[in-house]
Short mmCIF file of N, CA, C and O in Angstrom, two decimals:
data_model
loop_
_atom_site.label_atom_id
_atom_site.label_comp_id
_atom_site.label_asym_id
_atom_site.label_seq_id
_atom_site.Cartn_x
_atom_site.Cartn_y
_atom_site.Cartn_z
N MET A 1 38.95 -123.09 31.52
CA MET A 1 40.18 -122.60 32.10
C MET A 1 40.61 -123.58 33.18
O MET A 1 39.95 -123.73 34.19
N GLU A 2 41.75 -124.22 32.91
CA GLU A 2 42.24 -125.20 33.88
C GLU A 2 43.18 -124.56 34.90
O GLU A 2 43.10 -124.82 36.09
N VAL A 3 44.06 -123.70 34.40
CA VAL A 3 45.04 -123.06 35.28
C VAL A 3 44.91 -121.55 35.13
O VAL A 3 45.47 -120.96 34.22
N PRO A 4 44.16 -120.91 36.02
CA PRO A 4 43.95 -119.46 35.92
C PRO A 4 45.14 -118.66 36.46
O PRO A 4 45.74 -119.04 37.47
N TYR A 5 45.47 -117.60 35.77
CA TYR A 5 46.52 -116.70 36.22
C TYR A 5 45.91 -115.32 36.45
O TYR A 5 45.06 -114.88 35.69
N MET A 6 46.38 -114.68 37.52
CA MET A 6 45.85 -113.38 37.93
C MET A 6 46.85 -112.28 37.58
O MET A 6 48.05 -112.41 37.83
N ILE A 7 46.31 -111.19 37.05
CA ILE A 7 47.11 -109.99 36.81
C ILE A 7 46.96 -109.11 38.05
O ILE A 7 46.02 -109.28 38.83
N GLU A 8 47.87 -108.16 38.22
CA GLU A 8 47.84 -107.28 39.40
C GLU A 8 46.48 -106.64 39.64
O GLU A 8 46.10 -106.42 40.78
N CYS A 9 45.75 -106.35 38.59
CA CYS A 9 44.45 -105.69 38.73
C CYS A 9 43.38 -106.63 39.29
O CYS A 9 42.30 -106.18 39.68
N GLY A 10 43.66 -107.94 39.32
CA GLY A 10 42.72 -108.90 39.88
C GLY A 10 41.96 -109.72 38.85
O GLY A 10 41.26 -110.67 39.21
N HIS A 11 42.09 -109.41 37.57
CA HIS A 11 41.42 -110.20 36.54
C HIS A 11 42.18 -111.49 36.29
O HIS A 11 43.41 -111.53 36.41
N ALA A 12 41.45 -112.55 35.96
CA ALA A 12 42.04 -113.87 35.76
C ALA A 12 41.78 -114.37 34.34
O ALA A 12 40.72 -114.14 33.77
N PHE A 13 42.79 -115.07 33.81
CA PHE A 13 42.72 -115.62 32.45
C PHE A 13 43.48 -116.93 32.41
O PHE A 13 44.35 -117.17 33.25
N CYS A 14 43.20 -117.76 31.41
CA CYS A 14 44.00 -118.97 31.24
C CYS A 14 45.37 -118.56 30.71
O CYS A 14 45.51 -117.52 30.06
N SER A 15 46.38 -119.35 31.00
CA SER A 15 47.75 -119.00 30.63
C SER A 15 47.93 -118.86 29.12
O SER A 15 48.62 -117.94 28.66
N GLY A 16 47.32 -119.73 28.35
CA GLY A 16 47.47 -119.67 26.90
C GLY A 16 46.89 -118.39 26.31
O GLY A 16 47.51 -117.75 25.46
N CYS A 17 45.70 -118.02 26.76
CA CYS A 17 45.07 -116.78 26.26
C CYS A 17 45.89 -115.56 26.66
O CYS A 17 46.09 -114.64 25.87
N LEU A 18 46.36 -115.56 27.90
CA LEU A 18 47.13 -114.42 28.41
C LEU A 18 48.47 -114.32 27.67
O LEU A 18 48.89 -113.23 27.29
N ARG A 19 49.12 -115.44 27.43
CA ARG A 19 50.39 -115.41 26.70
C ARG A 19 50.18 -114.86 25.30
O ARG A 19 50.96 -114.04 24.82
N THR A 20 49.12 -115.29 24.62
CA THR A 20 48.83 -114.80 23.28
C THR A 20 48.61 -113.29 23.30
O THR A 20 49.11 -112.56 22.43
N TRP A 21 47.88 -112.79 24.29
CA TRP A 21 47.62 -111.36 24.45
C TRP A 21 48.94 -110.60 24.62
O TRP A 21 49.19 -109.59 23.98
N PHE A 22 49.81 -111.11 25.50
CA PHE A 22 51.09 -110.46 25.76
C PHE A 22 52.00 -110.50 24.53
O PHE A 22 52.67 -109.52 24.21
N GLU A 23 52.04 -111.63 23.84
CA GLU A 23 52.88 -111.76 22.65
C GLU A 23 52.43 -110.80 21.55
O GLU A 23 53.26 -110.21 20.86
N THR A 24 51.12 -110.64 21.38
CA THR A 24 50.60 -109.71 20.38
C THR A 24 51.00 -108.28 20.73
O THR A 24 51.44 -107.51 19.86
N SER A 25 50.89 -107.92 21.99
CA SER A 25 51.27 -106.59 22.45
C SER A 25 52.77 -106.35 22.23
O SER A 25 53.17 -105.30 21.71
N LEU A 26 53.58 -107.32 22.60
CA LEU A 26 55.03 -107.19 22.43
C LEU A 26 55.39 -107.09 20.96
O LEU A 26 56.23 -106.26 20.57
N SER A 27 54.77 -107.88 20.13
CA SER A 27 55.03 -107.86 18.70
C SER A 27 54.75 -106.48 18.10
O SER A 27 55.52 -105.97 17.28
N GLN A 28 53.67 -105.85 18.52
CA GLN A 28 53.33 -104.51 18.03
C GLN A 28 54.39 -103.49 18.45
O GLN A 28 54.76 -102.61 17.68
N LYS A 29 54.89 -103.60 19.69
CA LYS A 29 55.92 -102.68 20.16
C LYS A 29 57.25 -102.88 19.42
O LYS A 29 57.95 -101.93 19.11
N LEU A 30 57.60 -104.14 19.14
CA LEU A 30 58.88 -104.44 18.51
C LEU A 30 58.91 -104.08 17.03
O LEU A 30 59.99 -103.88 16.46
N LYS A 31 57.76 -103.99 16.42
CA LYS A 31 57.69 -103.68 14.98
C LYS A 31 58.42 -102.38 14.66
O LYS A 31 59.10 -102.27 13.65
N ASP A 32 58.32 -101.39 15.52
CA ASP A 32 58.99 -100.10 15.30
C ASP A 32 60.51 -100.26 15.18
O ASP A 32 61.15 -99.57 14.40
N TYR A 33 61.08 -101.18 15.96
CA TYR A 33 62.53 -101.33 15.97
C TYR A 33 63.04 -102.17 14.81
O TYR A 33 64.13 -101.95 14.31
N SER A 34 62.25 -103.12 14.36
CA SER A 34 62.70 -103.96 13.24
C SER A 34 62.63 -103.18 11.93
O SER A 34 63.33 -103.50 10.98
N ASP A 35 61.81 -102.13 11.87
CA ASP A 35 61.68 -101.32 10.66
C ASP A 35 62.78 -100.27 10.53
O ASP A 35 62.96 -99.67 9.49
N SER A 36 63.55 -100.04 11.61
CA SER A 36 64.58 -98.99 11.58
C SER A 36 65.83 -99.48 10.85
O SER A 36 66.01 -100.67 10.59
N ASP A 37 66.73 -98.55 10.55
CA ASP A 37 67.97 -98.84 9.85
C ASP A 37 68.93 -99.62 10.75
O ASP A 37 69.25 -99.19 11.85
N HIS A 38 69.42 -100.77 10.28
CA HIS A 38 70.30 -101.62 11.07
C HIS A 38 71.73 -101.65 10.52
O HIS A 38 72.53 -102.48 10.92
N GLN A 39 72.06 -100.73 9.64
CA GLN A 39 73.36 -100.73 8.98
C GLN A 39 74.52 -100.63 9.97
O GLN A 39 75.54 -101.28 9.81
N HIS A 40 74.39 -99.83 11.02
CA HIS A 40 75.48 -99.62 11.97
C HIS A 40 75.24 -100.32 13.31
O HIS A 40 75.76 -99.91 14.33
N MET A 41 74.46 -101.38 13.30
CA MET A 41 74.16 -102.12 14.53
C MET A 41 74.77 -103.51 14.46
O MET A 41 75.04 -104.03 13.38
N ASN A 42 74.96 -104.10 15.62
CA ASN A 42 75.59 -105.42 15.70
C ASN A 42 74.58 -106.56 15.69
O ASN A 42 74.90 -107.66 16.12
N HIS A 43 73.36 -106.30 15.24
CA HIS A 43 72.36 -107.36 15.15
C HIS A 43 71.57 -107.21 13.86
O HIS A 43 71.51 -106.14 13.28
N ARG A 44 70.98 -108.32 13.44
CA ARG A 44 70.14 -108.29 12.23
C ARG A 44 68.79 -107.68 12.56
O ARG A 44 68.35 -107.71 13.71
N ASP A 45 68.11 -107.18 11.57
CA ASP A 45 66.81 -106.54 11.79
C ASP A 45 65.78 -107.51 12.36
O ASP A 45 64.89 -107.12 13.09
N THR A 46 65.93 -108.80 12.08
CA THR A 46 64.97 -109.78 12.61
C THR A 46 65.16 -110.05 14.10
O THR A 46 64.24 -110.49 14.77
N GLU A 47 66.36 -109.78 14.63
CA GLU A 47 66.63 -110.07 16.03
C GLU A 47 65.87 -109.18 17.01
O GLU A 47 65.71 -109.54 18.17
N CYS A 48 65.44 -108.02 16.56
CA CYS A 48 64.69 -107.15 17.47
C CYS A 48 63.19 -107.28 17.21
O CYS A 48 62.40 -106.41 17.56
N ASN A 49 62.81 -108.37 16.57
CA ASN A 49 61.40 -108.62 16.29
C ASN A 49 60.98 -110.02 16.73
O ASN A 49 59.90 -110.47 16.43
N ILE A 50 61.87 -110.71 17.46
CA ILE A 50 61.60 -112.08 17.91
C ILE A 50 60.88 -112.06 19.25
O ILE A 50 61.30 -111.37 20.17
N ILE A 51 59.79 -112.81 19.34
CA ILE A 51 59.09 -112.95 20.62
C ILE A 51 59.84 -114.02 21.41
O ILE A 51 59.87 -115.18 21.01
N PRO A 52 60.46 -113.64 22.53
CA PRO A 52 61.26 -114.62 23.28
C PRO A 52 60.42 -115.71 23.94
O PRO A 52 59.37 -115.44 24.50
N LYS A 53 60.92 -116.94 23.83
CA LYS A 53 60.25 -118.08 24.45
C LYS A 53 61.16 -118.75 25.48
O LYS A 53 60.83 -119.78 26.03
N SER A 54 62.32 -118.13 25.71
CA SER A 54 63.27 -118.66 26.70
C SER A 54 64.08 -117.49 27.26
O SER A 54 64.05 -116.39 26.71
N PHE A 55 64.82 -117.78 28.31
CA PHE A 55 65.66 -116.76 28.92
C PHE A 55 66.74 -116.30 27.95
O PHE A 55 67.03 -115.11 27.85
N LEU A 56 67.33 -117.22 27.20
CA LEU A 56 68.37 -116.88 26.23
C LEU A 56 67.83 -115.95 25.14
O LEU A 56 68.47 -114.95 24.80
N GLU A 57 66.66 -116.26 24.61
CA GLU A 57 66.05 -115.39 23.59
C GLU A 57 65.72 -114.02 24.18
O GLU A 57 65.86 -113.00 23.50
N TYR A 58 65.31 -114.01 25.42
CA TYR A 58 65.03 -112.75 26.13
C TYR A 58 66.30 -111.90 26.19
O TYR A 58 66.28 -110.71 25.90
N LEU A 59 67.43 -112.53 26.55
CA LEU A 59 68.70 -111.80 26.64
C LEU A 59 69.13 -111.24 25.28
O LEU A 59 69.61 -110.11 25.19
N HIS A 60 68.93 -112.02 24.22
CA HIS A 60 69.28 -111.55 22.87
C HIS A 60 68.42 -110.34 22.50
O HIS A 60 68.92 -109.38 21.91
N LEU A 61 67.15 -110.39 22.84
CA LEU A 61 66.27 -109.27 22.53
C LEU A 61 66.68 -108.03 23.33
O LEU A 61 66.70 -106.92 22.81
N ILE A 62 67.03 -108.22 24.59
CA ILE A 62 67.48 -107.10 25.43
C ILE A 62 68.71 -106.44 24.81
O ILE A 62 68.81 -105.21 24.75
N GLN A 63 69.65 -107.25 24.33
CA GLN A 63 70.86 -106.70 23.69
C GLN A 63 70.50 -105.92 22.42
O GLN A 63 71.05 -104.84 22.18
N ALA A 64 69.60 -106.45 21.64
CA ALA A 64 69.19 -105.76 20.41
C ALA A 64 68.50 -104.44 20.75
O ALA A 64 68.76 -103.40 20.12
N LEU A 65 67.63 -104.45 21.75
CA LEU A 65 66.93 -103.22 22.15
C LEU A 65 67.91 -102.19 22.71
O LEU A 65 67.74 -100.99 22.50
N ASP A 66 68.94 -102.67 23.40
CA ASP A 66 69.96 -101.78 23.94
C ASP A 66 70.64 -101.00 22.82
O ASP A 66 70.94 -99.81 22.96
N GLU A 67 70.86 -101.63 21.68
CA GLU A 67 71.47 -100.94 20.54
C GLU A 67 70.54 -99.89 19.96
O GLU A 67 70.99 -98.96 19.29
N HIS A 68 69.26 -100.02 20.22
CA HIS A 68 68.28 -99.01 19.80
C HIS A 68 68.06 -97.96 20.89
O HIS A 68 67.19 -97.11 20.75
N ASN A 69 68.83 -98.07 21.98
CA ASN A 69 68.70 -97.17 23.14
C ASN A 69 67.30 -97.24 23.76
O ASN A 69 66.71 -96.23 24.12
N VAL A 70 66.79 -98.45 23.86
CA VAL A 70 65.46 -98.68 24.42
C VAL A 70 65.60 -99.46 25.72
O VAL A 70 66.21 -100.54 25.74
N HIS A 71 65.04 -98.93 26.80
CA HIS A 71 65.07 -99.63 28.09
C HIS A 71 64.02 -100.73 28.08
O HIS A 71 62.89 -100.51 27.63
N PRO A 72 64.36 -101.93 28.59
CA PRO A 72 63.41 -103.05 28.59
C PRO A 72 62.07 -102.72 29.26
O PRO A 72 61.03 -103.24 28.84
N ARG A 73 62.08 -101.86 30.27
CA ARG A 73 60.82 -101.53 30.95
C ARG A 73 59.81 -100.88 30.01
O ARG A 73 58.61 -100.98 30.22
N ARG A 74 60.31 -100.22 28.97
CA ARG A 74 59.41 -99.61 27.99
C ARG A 74 58.71 -100.65 27.14
O ARG A 74 57.60 -100.43 26.65
N VAL A 75 59.35 -101.77 26.94
CA VAL A 75 58.84 -102.79 26.03
C VAL A 75 58.11 -103.92 26.76
O VAL A 75 57.05 -104.36 26.32
N PHE A 76 58.66 -104.37 27.87
CA PHE A 76 58.11 -105.52 28.58
C PHE A 76 57.07 -105.11 29.62
O PHE A 76 57.17 -105.44 30.80
N ARG A 77 56.07 -104.39 29.18
CA ARG A 77 54.92 -104.00 30.00
C ARG A 77 53.67 -104.34 29.20
O ARG A 77 53.64 -104.15 27.99
N TYR A 78 52.67 -104.86 29.88
CA TYR A 78 51.49 -105.36 29.18
C TYR A 78 50.23 -104.85 29.87
O TYR A 78 50.21 -104.62 31.07
N SER A 79 49.17 -104.74 29.09
CA SER A 79 47.89 -104.30 29.65
C SER A 79 46.97 -105.50 29.88
O SER A 79 47.08 -106.52 29.20
N CYS A 80 46.07 -105.33 30.83
CA CYS A 80 45.04 -106.34 31.10
C CYS A 80 44.05 -106.34 29.93
O CYS A 80 43.61 -105.27 29.50
N PRO A 81 43.68 -107.50 29.43
CA PRO A 81 42.70 -107.55 28.33
C PRO A 81 41.33 -106.97 28.71
O PRO A 81 40.58 -106.54 27.84
N THR A 82 41.02 -106.93 29.99
CA THR A 82 39.71 -106.45 30.43
C THR A 82 39.70 -104.96 30.76
O THR A 82 38.91 -104.20 30.22
N CYS A 83 40.59 -104.53 31.66
CA CYS A 83 40.53 -103.14 32.15
C CYS A 83 41.68 -102.27 31.65
O CYS A 83 41.70 -101.07 31.93
N ARG A 84 42.63 -102.85 30.93
CA ARG A 84 43.79 -102.16 30.36
C ARG A 84 44.79 -101.65 31.41
O ARG A 84 45.63 -100.82 31.13
N TYR A 85 44.73 -102.17 32.63
CA TYR A 85 45.73 -101.87 33.65
C TYR A 85 47.08 -102.32 33.11
O TYR A 85 47.20 -103.44 32.61
N VAL A 86 48.09 -101.48 33.21
CA VAL A 86 49.41 -101.81 32.66
C VAL A 86 50.32 -102.31 33.77
O VAL A 86 50.41 -101.70 34.83
N THR A 87 51.00 -103.43 33.50
CA THR A 87 51.89 -104.04 34.49
C THR A 87 53.13 -104.61 33.82
O THR A 87 53.10 -104.98 32.65
N GLY A 88 54.19 -104.68 34.59
CA GLY A 88 55.42 -105.33 34.15
C GLY A 88 55.69 -106.54 35.01
O GLY A 88 56.74 -107.16 34.92
N GLN A 89 54.73 -106.89 35.84
CA GLN A 89 54.88 -108.02 36.76
C GLN A 89 54.23 -109.27 36.17
O GLN A 89 53.11 -109.23 35.67
N GLU A 90 54.93 -110.38 36.26
CA GLU A 90 54.41 -111.63 35.73
C GLU A 90 53.15 -112.05 36.48
O GLU A 90 53.10 -111.94 37.70
N PRO A 91 52.12 -112.50 35.77
CA PRO A 91 50.89 -112.95 36.44
C PRO A 91 51.16 -114.10 37.40
O PRO A 91 52.08 -114.89 37.20
N ALA A 92 50.34 -114.18 38.43
CA ALA A 92 50.49 -115.22 39.46
C ALA A 92 49.39 -116.26 39.31
O ALA A 92 48.26 -115.94 38.91
N LEU A 93 49.73 -117.47 39.63
CA LEU A 93 48.75 -118.55 39.60
C LEU A 93 47.63 -118.25 40.58
O LEU A 93 47.88 -117.91 41.73
N GLY A 94 46.39 -118.35 40.14
CA GLY A 94 45.23 -118.10 40.99
C GLY A 94 44.80 -119.41 41.67
O GLY A 94 43.91 -120.10 41.17
N TYR A 95 45.43 -119.71 42.79
CA TYR A 95 45.19 -120.99 43.47
C TYR A 95 43.72 -121.18 43.87
O TYR A 95 43.14 -122.24 43.64
N ALA A 96 43.13 -120.17 44.48
CA ALA A 96 41.74 -120.29 44.94
C ALA A 96 40.79 -120.52 43.77
O ALA A 96 39.93 -121.41 43.81
N LEU A 97 40.95 -119.72 42.72
CA LEU A 97 40.10 -119.86 41.54
C LEU A 97 40.33 -121.22 40.87
O LEU A 97 39.37 -121.86 40.42
N ARG A 98 41.56 -121.67 40.82
CA ARG A 98 41.87 -122.98 40.25
C ARG A 98 41.10 -124.09 40.98
O ARG A 98 40.50 -124.96 40.36
N ASP A 99 41.10 -124.02 42.31
CA ASP A 99 40.42 -125.04 43.11
C ASP A 99 38.91 -124.98 42.93
O ASP A 99 38.23 -126.01 42.87
N ILE A 100 38.37 -123.78 42.83
CA ILE A 100 36.92 -123.61 42.61
C ILE A 100 36.54 -124.20 41.25
O ILE A 100 35.55 -124.93 41.13
N LEU A 101 37.32 -123.89 40.22
CA LEU A 101 37.04 -124.40 38.88
C LEU A 101 37.17 -125.92 38.81
O LEU A 101 36.38 -126.60 38.15
N LYS A 102 38.15 -126.45 39.52
CA LYS A 102 38.33 -127.90 39.56
C LYS A 102 37.10 -128.57 40.18
O LYS A 102 36.60 -129.57 39.66
N GLY A 103 36.59 -127.99 41.27
CA GLY A 103 35.38 -128.52 41.91
C GLY A 103 34.17 -128.41 41.02
O GLY A 103 33.36 -129.35 40.93
N ALA A 104 34.04 -127.29 40.33
CA ALA A 104 32.90 -127.10 39.42
C ALA A 104 32.95 -128.09 38.26
O ALA A 104 31.92 -128.67 37.88
N ARG A 105 34.13 -128.33 37.70
CA ARG A 105 34.27 -129.32 36.61
C ARG A 105 33.89 -130.70 37.09
O ARG A 105 33.24 -131.46 36.37
N LYS A 106 34.28 -131.02 38.31
CA LYS A 106 33.97 -132.34 38.87
C LYS A 106 32.46 -132.53 39.01
O LYS A 106 31.90 -133.56 38.64
N ILE A 107 31.78 -131.50 39.51
CA ILE A 107 30.32 -131.56 39.69
C ILE A 107 29.61 -131.61 38.34
O ILE A 107 28.67 -132.38 38.15
N LEU A 108 30.07 -130.79 37.40
CA LEU A 108 29.39 -130.68 36.11
C LEU A 108 29.74 -131.81 35.14
O LEU A 108 29.02 -132.01 34.15
N SER A 109 30.80 -132.55 35.40
CA SER A 109 31.22 -133.59 34.47
C SER A 109 30.17 -134.67 34.28
O SER A 109 30.11 -135.31 33.23
N ASP A 110 29.30 -134.88 35.27
CA ASP A 110 28.23 -135.87 35.14
C ASP A 110 27.12 -135.38 34.22
O ASP A 110 26.44 -136.18 33.60
N ARG A 111 26.95 -134.07 34.12
CA ARG A 111 25.83 -133.50 33.37
C ARG A 111 26.20 -133.06 31.95
O ARG A 111 25.37 -133.08 31.06
N LEU A 112 27.42 -132.62 31.76
CA LEU A 112 27.82 -132.16 30.44
C LEU A 112 29.31 -132.34 30.25
O LEU A 112 30.07 -132.48 31.20
N LYS A 113 29.70 -132.30 28.98
CA LYS A 113 31.12 -132.46 28.66
C LYS A 113 31.81 -131.12 28.87
O LYS A 113 31.46 -130.12 28.25
N VAL A 114 32.81 -131.10 29.74
CA VAL A 114 33.54 -129.87 30.03
C VAL A 114 34.90 -129.94 29.35
O VAL A 114 35.69 -130.83 29.62
N GLU A 115 35.14 -129.00 28.42
CA GLU A 115 36.42 -128.94 27.73
C GLU A 115 37.26 -127.84 28.35
O GLU A 115 36.76 -126.77 28.65
N VAL A 116 38.54 -128.12 28.51
CA VAL A 116 39.46 -127.18 29.13
C VAL A 116 40.51 -126.77 28.11
O VAL A 116 41.07 -127.63 27.41
N ALA A 117 40.78 -125.47 28.01
CA ALA A 117 41.80 -124.98 27.08
C ALA A 117 43.17 -125.51 27.49
O ALA A 117 43.48 -125.64 28.66
N LYS A 118 43.98 -125.80 26.49
CA LYS A 118 45.33 -126.29 26.73
C LYS A 118 46.21 -125.16 27.25
O LYS A 118 46.05 -124.02 26.89
N SER A 119 47.18 -125.52 28.07
CA SER A 119 48.15 -124.56 28.59
C SER A 119 49.18 -124.23 27.52
O SER A 119 49.31 -124.93 26.53
N SER A 120 49.94 -123.19 27.76
CA SER A 120 50.99 -122.76 26.85
C SER A 120 52.03 -123.86 26.67
O SER A 120 52.27 -124.65 27.56
N SER A 121 52.68 -123.89 25.50
CA SER A 121 53.61 -124.97 25.19
C SER A 121 55.06 -124.66 25.58
O SER A 121 55.91 -125.53 25.47
N VAL A 122 55.36 -123.46 26.01
CA VAL A 122 56.74 -123.15 26.41
C VAL A 122 56.97 -123.57 27.85
O VAL A 122 56.04 -123.94 28.55
N GLU A 123 58.24 -123.50 28.31
CA GLU A 123 58.61 -123.95 29.66
C GLU A 123 57.65 -123.47 30.73
O GLU A 123 56.95 -124.25 31.34
N GLY A 124 57.68 -122.19 31.03
CA GLY A 124 56.73 -121.58 31.96
C GLY A 124 55.71 -120.85 31.11
O GLY A 124 56.00 -120.50 29.97
N PRO A 125 54.54 -120.61 31.62
CA PRO A 125 53.52 -119.99 30.78
C PRO A 125 53.90 -118.61 30.23
O PRO A 125 53.44 -118.22 29.18
N PHE A 126 54.79 -117.91 30.92
CA PHE A 126 55.16 -116.56 30.48
C PHE A 126 56.66 -116.42 30.26
O PHE A 126 57.22 -115.33 30.32
N GLU A 127 57.31 -117.54 30.00
CA GLU A 127 58.76 -117.59 29.78
C GLU A 127 59.17 -116.61 28.68
O GLU A 127 58.61 -116.62 27.59
N GLY A 128 60.12 -115.75 28.99
CA GLY A 128 60.66 -114.81 28.01
C GLY A 128 59.91 -113.50 27.90
O GLY A 128 60.36 -112.61 27.20
N LEU A 129 58.79 -113.36 28.57
CA LEU A 129 57.97 -112.16 28.40
C LEU A 129 58.11 -111.13 29.53
O LEU A 129 57.60 -110.02 29.43
N PHE A 130 58.79 -111.52 30.62
CA PHE A 130 58.94 -110.62 31.76
C PHE A 130 60.39 -110.57 32.18
O PHE A 130 61.15 -111.49 31.92
N ARG A 131 60.75 -109.50 32.88
CA ARG A 131 62.13 -109.34 33.36
C ARG A 131 62.46 -110.43 34.37
O ARG A 131 61.62 -110.88 35.12
N TYR A 132 63.71 -110.82 34.38
CA TYR A 132 64.20 -111.87 35.28
C TYR A 132 65.00 -111.29 36.40
O TYR A 132 65.61 -110.29 36.29
#
């Protein structure tokens, strides 16, 4: 873990793992809306099943959910992978843990090969997954 992010409950995870967890959760919630009848709606059935990776995609999803009479707070809430604490707040960078891990990697690099998971490929690690 190169860049740890903290959830409100205090648990820390790498950004890539946390994003995958949140995207899976969001995908499961959105499945209900993409399966409904879209005949009298102003969006295609696929538009309410897209995992947003940008602010624009987030806005499109919000509009689609609005046509389903769904408030974003119902959808954009995620649980902690460890304790299942539910939050709608974007995780924060764990500065202290990041510095500790950086020091540990430096010390251990002489003794063993330390591999670090890659960060998320989108703009910000949680871009499109939380309210703006």
